[in-house]
Amino acid sequence: MIGLEKVQELRLKVRANFVNKYKSGFPLILSDAVVNVKELKEEGTIVRLVDEKNTFIAKGYFGKQNKGYGWVLSKNEQENFDKRFFKNKIIAAINRREQFYADDSTTAFRIFNGEGDGIGGLTIDFFADFYLINWYSKGIYRFRNEILEALQESVDYKGIYQKKRFDAKGQYVEDDDFVTGERGEFPLIVKENGVQFAVYLNEGAMVGVFLDQREVRKTIRDKYAKDTNMLNTFSYTGAFSVFAALGGATKTTSVDLANRSKPKTIEQFSLNAIDYEAQDIIVEDVFQYFKYAGRKGLKFDLVVLDPPSFARSKKVVFSAEKDYKKLLIETVAITEDNGVIVASTNSSAFGMKKFKSFIQQAFAETGYKYQLLEEFSLPEDYRTIREYPEGNYLKVVFIRKVNGK
């Protein structure tokens, strides 16, 4: 690591039509907004945003992500991005989440959410006394020693793990993810609203559960699952299915293309004393499963539709922005009259208004009426800021397929 004291500061000239955007608190450094973007060479470089008269606007760092070229961290020209700076941000974030630490029924949540807590490119999650740091660029990773020390001084912990998500394609870098403390024994058992999950902090990019869907899972269990035949598509480790089963679903069907999904889903059912043999766990391309279900005339009372923003299988390339409506049309066809579809996307390419337009168009094309029951965005621990609405990426809508066309 090059010592941060050797990192040069670079003045970035902001185009006139972007100046007010940054003055009002927009945190993402966009290449289109900067006149001299080609001067950015070394990630981790501290940058000062100035207007065309060289008047200071804000200060941040250069770090390439798919979203942009870095993040604004401060409007104070004299700010040093040292351990003290990061510790103040981490402690403020922890204080905002006191109720999560105090809740014995949930032992997995986010304690630091990127730009929502003041440091874009960095997230930190809590898993039953272990912490997991996600670094989203080489730029923020340059500050790793300062951030790690700040975290260690701010929390009691058993161990700390990390995920480096910045290889050439912006993907996870395969590595031993253990950082410090004691190594965990995996699976590590955590709780979410009283339900148990097995998580693995040192087994690839993902740990076994997506924490941002906590409120959606609870709602399925408490309000919609009872006496339903439930289909969970793109099911990953079956978390939605577990909550549905615990909420009284008569049967769940979990479908995912990944081979690992089956043993992982069996594990989650077994942890919660659910007979997994009474459930269907299917390893198959979801797009092909829809065709199969249509041919067989299968219908479900409750369908969870939570595809990745982008997916590629042997026969299908899926983009949420382009293809969600089509997928929803296929979902409507296998949903019982008066059944409920939980339509979800984590794509930041569009907002809730456009997502609802996909729903409206899909039902218009199928000829069915529908009722919007309730909607969700990110939970409270996934803090976001008004100045960056793209950060609130999660959109979930509960839709009832109204009886009769």
Short mmCIF file of C-alpha atoms in Angstrom, two decimals:
data_model
loop_
_atom_site.label_atom_id
_atom_site.label_comp_id
_atom_site.label_asym_id
_atom_site.label_seq_id
_atom_site.Cartn_x
_atom_site.Cartn_y
_atom_site.Cartn_z
CA MET A 1 0.00 0.00 0.00
CA ILE A 2 1.22 3.50 -0.84
CA GLY A 3 0.98 5.68 2.23
CA LEU A 4 -1.88 8.12 1.99
CA GLU A 5 0.45 11.00 2.81
CA LYS A 6 2.03 10.44 -0.63
CA VAL A 7 -1.24 10.55 -2.51
CA GLN A 8 -1.49 13.67 -4.64
CA GLU A 9 -4.59 15.80 -4.50
CA LEU A 10 -6.10 16.54 -7.87
CA ARG A 11 -8.30 19.47 -8.76
CA LEU A 12 -11.31 18.40 -10.82
CA LYS A 13 -13.09 21.13 -12.73
CA VAL A 14 -16.86 20.63 -12.69
CA ARG A 15 -18.87 21.60 -15.76
CA ALA A 16 -21.12 24.62 -15.19
CA ASN A 17 -24.36 22.66 -15.59
CA PHE A 18 -23.33 20.27 -12.77
CA VAL A 19 -22.08 22.81 -10.22
CA ASN A 20 -25.40 23.33 -8.42
CA LYS A 21 -25.96 19.56 -8.32
CA TYR A 22 -22.75 19.08 -6.32
CA LYS A 23 -23.34 22.15 -4.18
CA SER A 24 -26.72 20.71 -3.18
CA GLY A 25 -25.12 17.46 -1.96
CA PHE A 26 -25.03 15.03 -4.90
CA PRO A 27 -22.30 12.56 -3.85
CA LEU A 28 -21.31 10.58 -6.97
CA ILE A 29 -18.45 11.88 -9.14
CA LEU A 30 -19.66 11.43 -12.72
CA SER A 31 -17.27 11.45 -15.68
CA ASP A 32 -19.74 13.63 -17.62
CA ALA A 33 -19.58 16.24 -14.88
CA VAL A 34 -15.80 16.72 -14.95
CA VAL A 35 -13.86 18.66 -17.60
CA ASN A 36 -10.44 17.09 -16.89
CA VAL A 37 -11.54 13.53 -16.14
CA LYS A 38 -8.60 12.14 -18.14
CA GLU A 39 -6.21 13.43 -15.48
CA LEU A 40 -7.55 10.79 -13.09
CA LYS A 41 -4.91 8.05 -13.07
CA GLU A 42 -4.43 6.41 -9.68
CA GLU A 43 -7.42 5.21 -7.69
CA GLY A 44 -7.43 6.54 -4.16
CA THR A 45 -6.31 9.99 -5.32
CA ILE A 46 -7.99 12.69 -3.24
CA VAL A 47 -9.91 15.08 -5.46
CA ARG A 48 -11.16 18.62 -4.99
CA LEU A 49 -14.17 19.61 -7.04
CA VAL A 50 -14.00 23.23 -8.17
CA ASP A 51 -16.13 25.37 -10.46
CA GLU A 52 -14.83 27.10 -13.57
CA LYS A 53 -13.51 29.98 -11.44
CA ASN A 54 -11.59 27.46 -9.29
CA THR A 55 -13.90 28.05 -6.33
CA PHE A 56 -13.99 25.01 -4.02
CA ILE A 57 -17.17 22.93 -4.04
CA ALA A 58 -16.40 19.62 -2.31
CA LYS A 59 -13.73 17.02 -1.63
CA GLY A 60 -13.66 13.25 -2.20
CA TYR A 61 -11.71 10.43 -3.78
CA PHE A 62 -11.24 8.81 -7.18
CA GLY A 63 -12.46 5.21 -7.32
CA LYS A 64 -13.97 3.53 -10.37
CA GLN A 65 -17.28 1.76 -9.95
CA ASN A 66 -19.88 0.93 -12.54
CA LYS A 67 -21.79 3.93 -11.17
CA GLY A 68 -19.10 6.58 -11.54
CA TYR A 69 -15.58 7.75 -10.84
CA GLY A 70 -15.62 8.22 -7.09
CA TRP A 71 -17.49 9.86 -4.25
CA VAL A 72 -17.70 13.20 -2.51
CA LEU A 73 -16.92 12.78 1.21
CA SER A 74 -16.86 16.33 2.56
CA LYS A 75 -17.72 19.96 1.83
CA ASN A 76 -14.93 21.05 4.19
CA GLU A 77 -11.86 22.06 2.18
CA GLN A 78 -9.58 21.38 5.17
CA GLU A 79 -10.93 17.86 5.84
CA ASN A 80 -8.35 15.09 6.12
CA PHE A 81 -9.53 11.59 5.23
CA ASP A 82 -7.77 9.99 8.17
CA LYS A 83 -8.77 7.52 10.88
CA ARG A 84 -10.54 10.23 12.87
CA PHE A 85 -12.70 11.15 9.87
CA PHE A 86 -13.74 7.54 9.22
CA LYS A 87 -14.27 6.78 12.91
CA ASN A 88 -16.65 9.72 13.28
CA LYS A 89 -18.68 8.45 10.31
CA ILE A 90 -18.77 4.86 11.63
CA ILE A 91 -19.78 5.87 15.16
CA ALA A 92 -22.56 8.11 13.82
CA ALA A 93 -23.81 5.20 11.68
CA ILE A 94 -23.76 2.79 14.62
CA ASN A 95 -25.68 5.26 16.79
CA ARG A 96 -28.41 5.39 14.15
CA ARG A 97 -28.82 1.63 14.44
CA GLU A 98 -29.05 1.26 18.21
CA GLN A 99 -32.47 -0.39 17.95
CA PHE A 100 -31.04 -3.12 15.71
CA TYR A 101 -28.26 -3.93 18.16
CA ALA A 102 -30.86 -4.06 20.94
CA ASP A 103 -33.17 -6.50 19.11
CA ASP A 104 -32.37 -10.09 20.10
CA SER A 105 -34.66 -11.48 17.39
CA THR A 106 -32.49 -10.04 14.57
CA THR A 107 -28.72 -10.52 14.62
CA ALA A 108 -27.89 -9.63 10.99
CA PHE A 109 -28.19 -6.09 9.62
CA ARG A 110 -26.29 -3.31 7.88
CA ILE A 111 -24.37 -0.89 10.09
CA PHE A 112 -22.92 1.29 7.34
CA ASN A 113 -24.54 1.94 3.97
CA GLY A 114 -22.18 3.75 1.63
CA GLU A 115 -23.12 7.29 0.66
CA GLY A 116 -26.18 7.06 2.93
CA ASP A 117 -23.78 7.14 5.88
CA GLY A 118 -21.32 9.50 4.22
CA ILE A 119 -18.78 7.24 2.49
CA GLY A 120 -19.73 6.04 -0.97
CA GLY A 121 -18.12 2.79 -2.06
CA LEU A 122 -18.12 1.21 1.41
CA THR A 123 -20.67 -0.93 3.24
CA ILE A 124 -20.37 -2.82 6.53
CA ASP A 125 -22.71 -5.58 7.72
CA PHE A 126 -23.13 -7.15 11.16
CA PHE A 127 -23.57 -10.90 11.53
CA ALA A 128 -23.85 -12.09 15.16
CA ASP A 129 -20.69 -10.31 16.43
CA PHE A 130 -18.81 -10.64 13.15
CA TYR A 131 -18.46 -7.73 10.73
CA LEU A 132 -18.23 -7.86 6.94
CA ILE A 133 -16.74 -4.95 4.99
CA ASN A 134 -17.56 -4.56 1.29
CA TRP A 135 -15.08 -2.49 -0.73
CA TYR A 136 -16.56 -1.39 -4.07
CA SER A 137 -13.47 0.18 -5.67
CA LYS A 138 -9.71 0.16 -5.50
CA GLY A 139 -10.07 3.81 -4.54
CA ILE A 140 -11.85 3.21 -1.23
CA TYR A 141 -9.61 0.18 -0.61
CA ARG A 142 -6.64 2.57 -0.50
CA PHE A 143 -8.06 3.80 2.81
CA ARG A 144 -8.45 0.28 4.21
CA ASN A 145 -6.00 0.64 7.11
CA GLU A 146 -7.65 3.82 8.39
CA ILE A 147 -11.16 2.39 7.99
CA LEU A 148 -10.27 -0.94 9.58
CA GLU A 149 -8.68 0.75 12.60
CA ALA A 150 -11.68 3.07 12.89
CA LEU A 151 -14.06 0.09 12.90
CA GLN A 152 -11.97 -1.85 15.42
CA GLU A 153 -11.99 1.11 17.79
CA SER A 154 -15.75 1.63 17.40
CA VAL A 155 -17.21 -1.87 17.97
CA ASP A 156 -16.73 -5.04 19.96
CA TYR A 157 -16.26 -7.90 17.54
CA LYS A 158 -15.31 -11.54 17.27
CA GLY A 159 -13.92 -11.27 13.76
CA ILE A 160 -13.86 -9.06 10.69
CA TYR A 161 -14.18 -10.26 7.08
CA GLN A 162 -14.14 -8.38 3.78
CA LYS A 163 -15.28 -8.65 0.17
CA LYS A 164 -13.24 -6.89 -2.50
CA ARG A 165 -15.69 -6.12 -5.30
CA PHE A 166 -13.44 -4.39 -7.79
CA ASP A 167 -11.85 -6.76 -10.28
CA ALA A 168 -11.60 -5.68 -13.94
CA LYS A 169 -15.35 -6.19 -14.44
CA GLY A 170 -16.36 -4.74 -11.09
CA GLN A 171 -16.92 -8.21 -9.69
CA TYR A 172 -15.81 -9.97 -6.53
CA VAL A 173 -12.08 -10.74 -6.19
CA GLU A 174 -11.58 -14.38 -5.09
CA ASP A 175 -9.53 -14.38 -1.91
CA ASP A 176 -9.36 -15.47 1.72
CA ASP A 177 -11.77 -12.87 3.08
CA PHE A 178 -10.69 -13.10 6.73
CA VAL A 179 -9.15 -9.85 8.00
CA THR A 180 -8.69 -9.89 11.77
CA GLY A 181 -9.96 -11.18 15.12
CA GLU A 182 -10.96 -14.83 15.31
CA ARG A 183 -12.00 -16.89 12.35
CA GLY A 184 -15.67 -17.82 12.35
CA GLU A 185 -16.97 -21.36 12.36
CA PHE A 186 -19.30 -21.70 9.40
CA PRO A 187 -22.13 -21.86 8.92
CA LEU A 188 -22.58 -18.95 11.28
CA ILE A 189 -26.18 -18.97 12.52
CA VAL A 190 -27.88 -15.58 12.57
CA LYS A 191 -31.47 -14.58 13.28
CA GLU A 192 -33.91 -12.41 11.36
CA ASN A 193 -37.21 -11.66 13.08
CA GLY A 194 -36.78 -14.91 15.01
CA VAL A 195 -35.99 -17.01 11.92
CA GLN A 196 -32.59 -18.67 11.66
CA PHE A 197 -30.24 -18.37 8.68
CA ALA A 198 -26.93 -20.05 7.92
CA VAL A 199 -24.39 -17.58 6.56
CA TYR A 200 -20.88 -18.07 5.21
CA LEU A 201 -18.58 -15.05 5.36
CA ASN A 202 -15.65 -16.71 3.58
CA GLU A 203 -17.24 -18.54 0.67
CA GLY A 204 -17.31 -16.33 -2.41
CA ALA A 205 -19.13 -13.10 -3.18
CA MET A 206 -22.42 -13.78 -1.37
CA VAL A 207 -23.02 -14.91 2.19
CA GLY A 208 -26.37 -16.71 1.96
CA VAL A 209 -29.02 -14.07 2.62
CA PHE A 210 -29.85 -10.63 1.22
CA LEU A 211 -30.43 -8.43 4.25
CA ASP A 212 -32.26 -5.70 2.32
CA GLN A 213 -35.36 -7.93 1.95
CA ARG A 214 -35.92 -8.32 5.71
CA GLU A 215 -39.22 -6.39 5.88
CA VAL A 216 -40.55 -8.10 2.75
CA ARG A 217 -39.91 -11.59 4.18
CA LYS A 218 -41.59 -10.67 7.46
CA THR A 219 -44.62 -9.31 5.59
CA ILE A 220 -44.92 -12.52 3.55
CA ARG A 221 -44.82 -14.61 6.73
CA ASP A 222 -47.18 -12.46 8.77
CA LYS A 223 -49.79 -11.44 6.17
CA TYR A 224 -49.74 -13.41 2.92
CA ALA A 225 -48.38 -16.95 3.31
CA LYS A 226 -51.11 -18.75 5.25
CA ASP A 227 -52.74 -21.61 3.31
CA THR A 228 -50.98 -20.73 0.04
CA ASN A 229 -49.17 -22.75 -2.57
CA MET A 230 -46.09 -20.53 -2.95
CA LEU A 231 -43.57 -20.21 -5.80
CA ASN A 232 -40.19 -18.59 -5.11
CA THR A 233 -38.33 -17.78 -8.33
CA PHE A 234 -34.60 -16.93 -8.46
CA SER A 235 -34.73 -18.39 -4.97
CA TYR A 236 -30.99 -18.39 -4.09
CA THR A 237 -30.94 -20.06 -0.63
CA GLY A 238 -34.72 -20.11 -0.21
CA ALA A 239 -35.14 -17.34 2.36
CA PHE A 240 -38.57 -16.26 1.06
CA SER A 241 -39.67 -19.91 1.04
CA VAL A 242 -38.60 -20.39 4.66
CA PHE A 243 -40.64 -17.38 5.77
CA ALA A 244 -43.64 -18.54 3.71
CA ALA A 245 -43.48 -22.02 5.24
CA LEU A 246 -43.28 -20.55 8.74
CA GLY A 247 -46.24 -18.34 7.88
CA GLY A 248 -48.42 -21.34 7.12
CA ALA A 249 -47.95 -21.95 3.39
CA THR A 250 -49.24 -25.42 2.52
CA LYS A 251 -46.31 -25.89 0.14
CA THR A 252 -43.39 -23.93 -1.28
CA THR A 253 -41.59 -24.38 -4.60
CA SER A 254 -38.13 -22.83 -4.89
CA VAL A 255 -36.53 -22.49 -8.34
CA ASP A 256 -32.98 -21.36 -9.07
CA LEU A 257 -30.45 -22.19 -11.79
CA ALA A 258 -27.43 -22.52 -9.46
CA ASN A 259 -26.61 -26.06 -8.35
CA ARG A 260 -25.66 -24.82 -4.88
CA SER A 261 -29.19 -23.48 -4.36
CA LYS A 262 -30.60 -26.90 -3.47
CA PRO A 263 -28.28 -27.88 -0.57
CA LYS A 264 -28.30 -24.28 0.68
CA THR A 265 -32.12 -24.19 0.67
CA ILE A 266 -32.32 -27.59 2.41
CA GLU A 267 -29.98 -26.19 5.06
CA GLN A 268 -32.16 -23.13 5.70
CA PHE A 269 -35.34 -25.23 5.96
CA SER A 270 -33.67 -27.70 8.31
CA LEU A 271 -32.37 -24.95 10.60
CA ASN A 272 -35.96 -23.85 11.15
CA ALA A 273 -37.37 -27.37 11.71
CA ILE A 274 -39.24 -27.38 8.38
CA ASP A 275 -39.52 -30.69 6.54
CA TYR A 276 -37.69 -29.87 3.33
CA GLU A 277 -38.87 -33.10 1.72
CA ALA A 278 -42.41 -31.72 1.84
CA GLN A 279 -41.25 -28.75 -0.27
CA ASP A 280 -40.16 -28.61 -3.91
CA ILE A 281 -36.59 -27.40 -4.49
CA ILE A 282 -35.85 -27.27 -8.20
CA VAL A 283 -32.53 -26.53 -9.90
CA GLU A 284 -33.58 -25.13 -13.25
CA ASP A 285 -33.48 -22.01 -15.37
CA VAL A 286 -36.43 -19.94 -14.09
CA PHE A 287 -37.33 -18.85 -17.61
CA GLN A 288 -37.63 -22.49 -18.68
CA TYR A 289 -39.60 -23.31 -15.51
CA PHE A 290 -42.23 -20.73 -16.48
CA LYS A 291 -42.69 -22.51 -19.79
CA TYR A 292 -42.95 -25.88 -17.99
CA ALA A 293 -45.49 -24.51 -15.49
CA GLY A 294 -47.54 -23.06 -18.34
CA ARG A 295 -47.59 -26.37 -20.24
CA LYS A 296 -48.57 -28.30 -17.10
CA GLY A 297 -51.21 -25.78 -16.09
CA LEU A 298 -49.55 -25.17 -12.71
CA LYS A 299 -50.94 -22.27 -10.67
CA PHE A 300 -49.73 -20.64 -7.47
CA ASP A 301 -51.45 -18.50 -4.85
CA LEU A 302 -48.30 -16.57 -3.96
CA VAL A 303 -45.38 -15.91 -6.33
CA VAL A 304 -42.15 -14.13 -5.42
CA LEU A 305 -40.48 -12.62 -8.48
CA ASP A 306 -37.07 -11.27 -7.50
CA PRO A 307 -34.70 -11.61 -10.47
CA PRO A 308 -31.19 -10.13 -10.54
CA SER A 309 -30.85 -6.84 -12.43
CA PHE A 310 -29.00 -8.77 -15.10
CA ALA A 311 -28.84 -12.52 -15.69
CA ARG A 312 -27.50 -14.74 -18.42
CA SER A 313 -28.31 -18.42 -18.88
CA LYS A 314 -27.65 -20.70 -21.86
CA LYS A 315 -30.88 -19.66 -23.57
CA VAL A 316 -31.79 -16.28 -22.07
CA VAL A 317 -30.22 -12.89 -21.42
CA PHE A 318 -32.32 -10.94 -18.90
CA SER A 319 -32.15 -7.23 -18.12
CA ALA A 320 -34.62 -5.90 -15.55
CA GLU A 321 -34.92 -2.59 -17.39
CA LYS A 322 -35.82 -4.27 -20.69
CA ASP A 323 -37.39 -7.59 -19.72
CA TYR A 324 -39.18 -7.28 -16.36
CA LYS A 325 -42.55 -6.60 -17.99
CA LYS A 326 -42.28 -9.78 -20.08
CA LEU A 327 -41.36 -11.81 -17.01
CA LEU A 328 -44.31 -10.36 -15.14
CA ILE A 329 -46.67 -11.35 -17.97
CA GLU A 330 -45.47 -14.94 -17.62
CA THR A 331 -45.92 -14.72 -13.85
CA VAL A 332 -49.51 -13.48 -14.13
CA ALA A 333 -50.29 -16.52 -16.30
CA ILE A 334 -49.33 -18.98 -13.53
CA THR A 335 -50.86 -17.01 -10.64
CA GLU A 336 -54.28 -18.06 -9.32
CA ASP A 337 -57.13 -15.57 -9.50
CA ASN A 338 -56.96 -13.49 -6.30
CA GLY A 339 -53.38 -14.69 -5.88
CA VAL A 340 -50.57 -12.36 -4.87
CA ILE A 341 -47.39 -11.56 -6.80
CA VAL A 342 -44.45 -10.08 -4.88
CA ALA A 343 -42.70 -8.15 -7.67
CA SER A 344 -39.20 -7.09 -6.68
CA THR A 345 -36.16 -5.56 -8.36
CA ASN A 346 -32.82 -4.24 -7.12
CA SER A 347 -32.07 -2.39 -10.37
CA SER A 348 -31.00 1.20 -9.83
CA ALA A 349 -31.55 1.95 -13.54
CA PHE A 350 -35.16 3.04 -12.91
CA GLY A 351 -37.37 4.23 -10.09
CA MET A 352 -40.62 3.06 -8.50
CA LYS A 353 -42.76 5.06 -10.94
CA LYS A 354 -41.30 3.23 -13.94
CA PHE A 355 -41.47 -0.09 -12.11
CA LYS A 356 -45.19 0.43 -11.52
CA SER A 357 -45.58 1.23 -15.22
CA PHE A 358 -44.14 -2.23 -16.00
CA ILE A 359 -46.80 -3.72 -13.71
CA GLN A 360 -49.56 -1.68 -15.34
CA GLN A 361 -48.45 -2.66 -18.86
CA ALA A 362 -48.07 -6.36 -17.99
CA PHE A 363 -51.60 -6.60 -16.58
CA ALA A 364 -53.01 -4.57 -19.47
CA GLU A 365 -51.48 -7.03 -21.92
CA THR A 366 -52.80 -10.06 -20.03
CA GLY A 367 -56.27 -8.55 -19.70
CA TYR A 368 -56.40 -9.04 -15.93
CA LYS A 369 -57.19 -6.36 -13.41
CA TYR A 370 -54.93 -5.93 -10.40
CA GLN A 371 -54.75 -4.27 -7.03
CA LEU A 372 -51.58 -2.76 -5.52
CA LEU A 373 -51.54 -3.96 -1.91
CA GLU A 374 -48.36 -2.46 -0.47
CA GLU A 375 -44.84 -1.47 -1.45
CA PHE A 376 -41.36 -1.47 0.05
CA SER A 377 -38.03 0.16 -0.55
CA LEU A 378 -34.83 -0.30 1.46
CA PRO A 379 -35.19 -0.97 5.21
CA GLU A 380 -34.08 1.54 7.81
CA ASP A 381 -30.59 0.11 8.29
CA TYR A 382 -29.92 0.67 4.57
CA ARG A 383 -29.74 4.42 5.04
CA THR A 384 -30.08 6.59 1.95
CA ILE A 385 -29.97 10.32 1.28
CA ARG A 386 -32.48 12.50 -0.53
CA GLU A 387 -29.73 14.01 -2.72
CA TYR A 388 -29.01 10.58 -4.26
CA PRO A 389 -32.31 8.77 -4.90
CA GLU A 390 -30.51 6.14 -7.01
CA GLY A 391 -29.08 4.80 -3.76
CA ASN A 392 -32.55 3.64 -2.74
CA TYR A 393 -32.47 0.88 -5.36
CA LEU A 394 -34.89 -1.69 -3.91
CA LYS A 395 -38.45 -1.67 -5.23
CA VAL A 396 -40.98 -4.27 -4.06
CA VAL A 397 -44.71 -4.23 -4.81
CA PHE A 398 -47.31 -6.71 -3.52
CA ILE A 399 -49.93 -7.12 -6.28
CA ARG A 400 -53.22 -8.98 -6.15
CA LYS A 401 -54.40 -10.53 -9.43
CA VAL A 402 -58.08 -9.67 -9.32
CA ASN A 403 -60.52 -12.50 -10.02
CA GLY A 404 -61.78 -12.55 -13.61
CA LYS A 405 -60.71 -10.57 -16.66
#
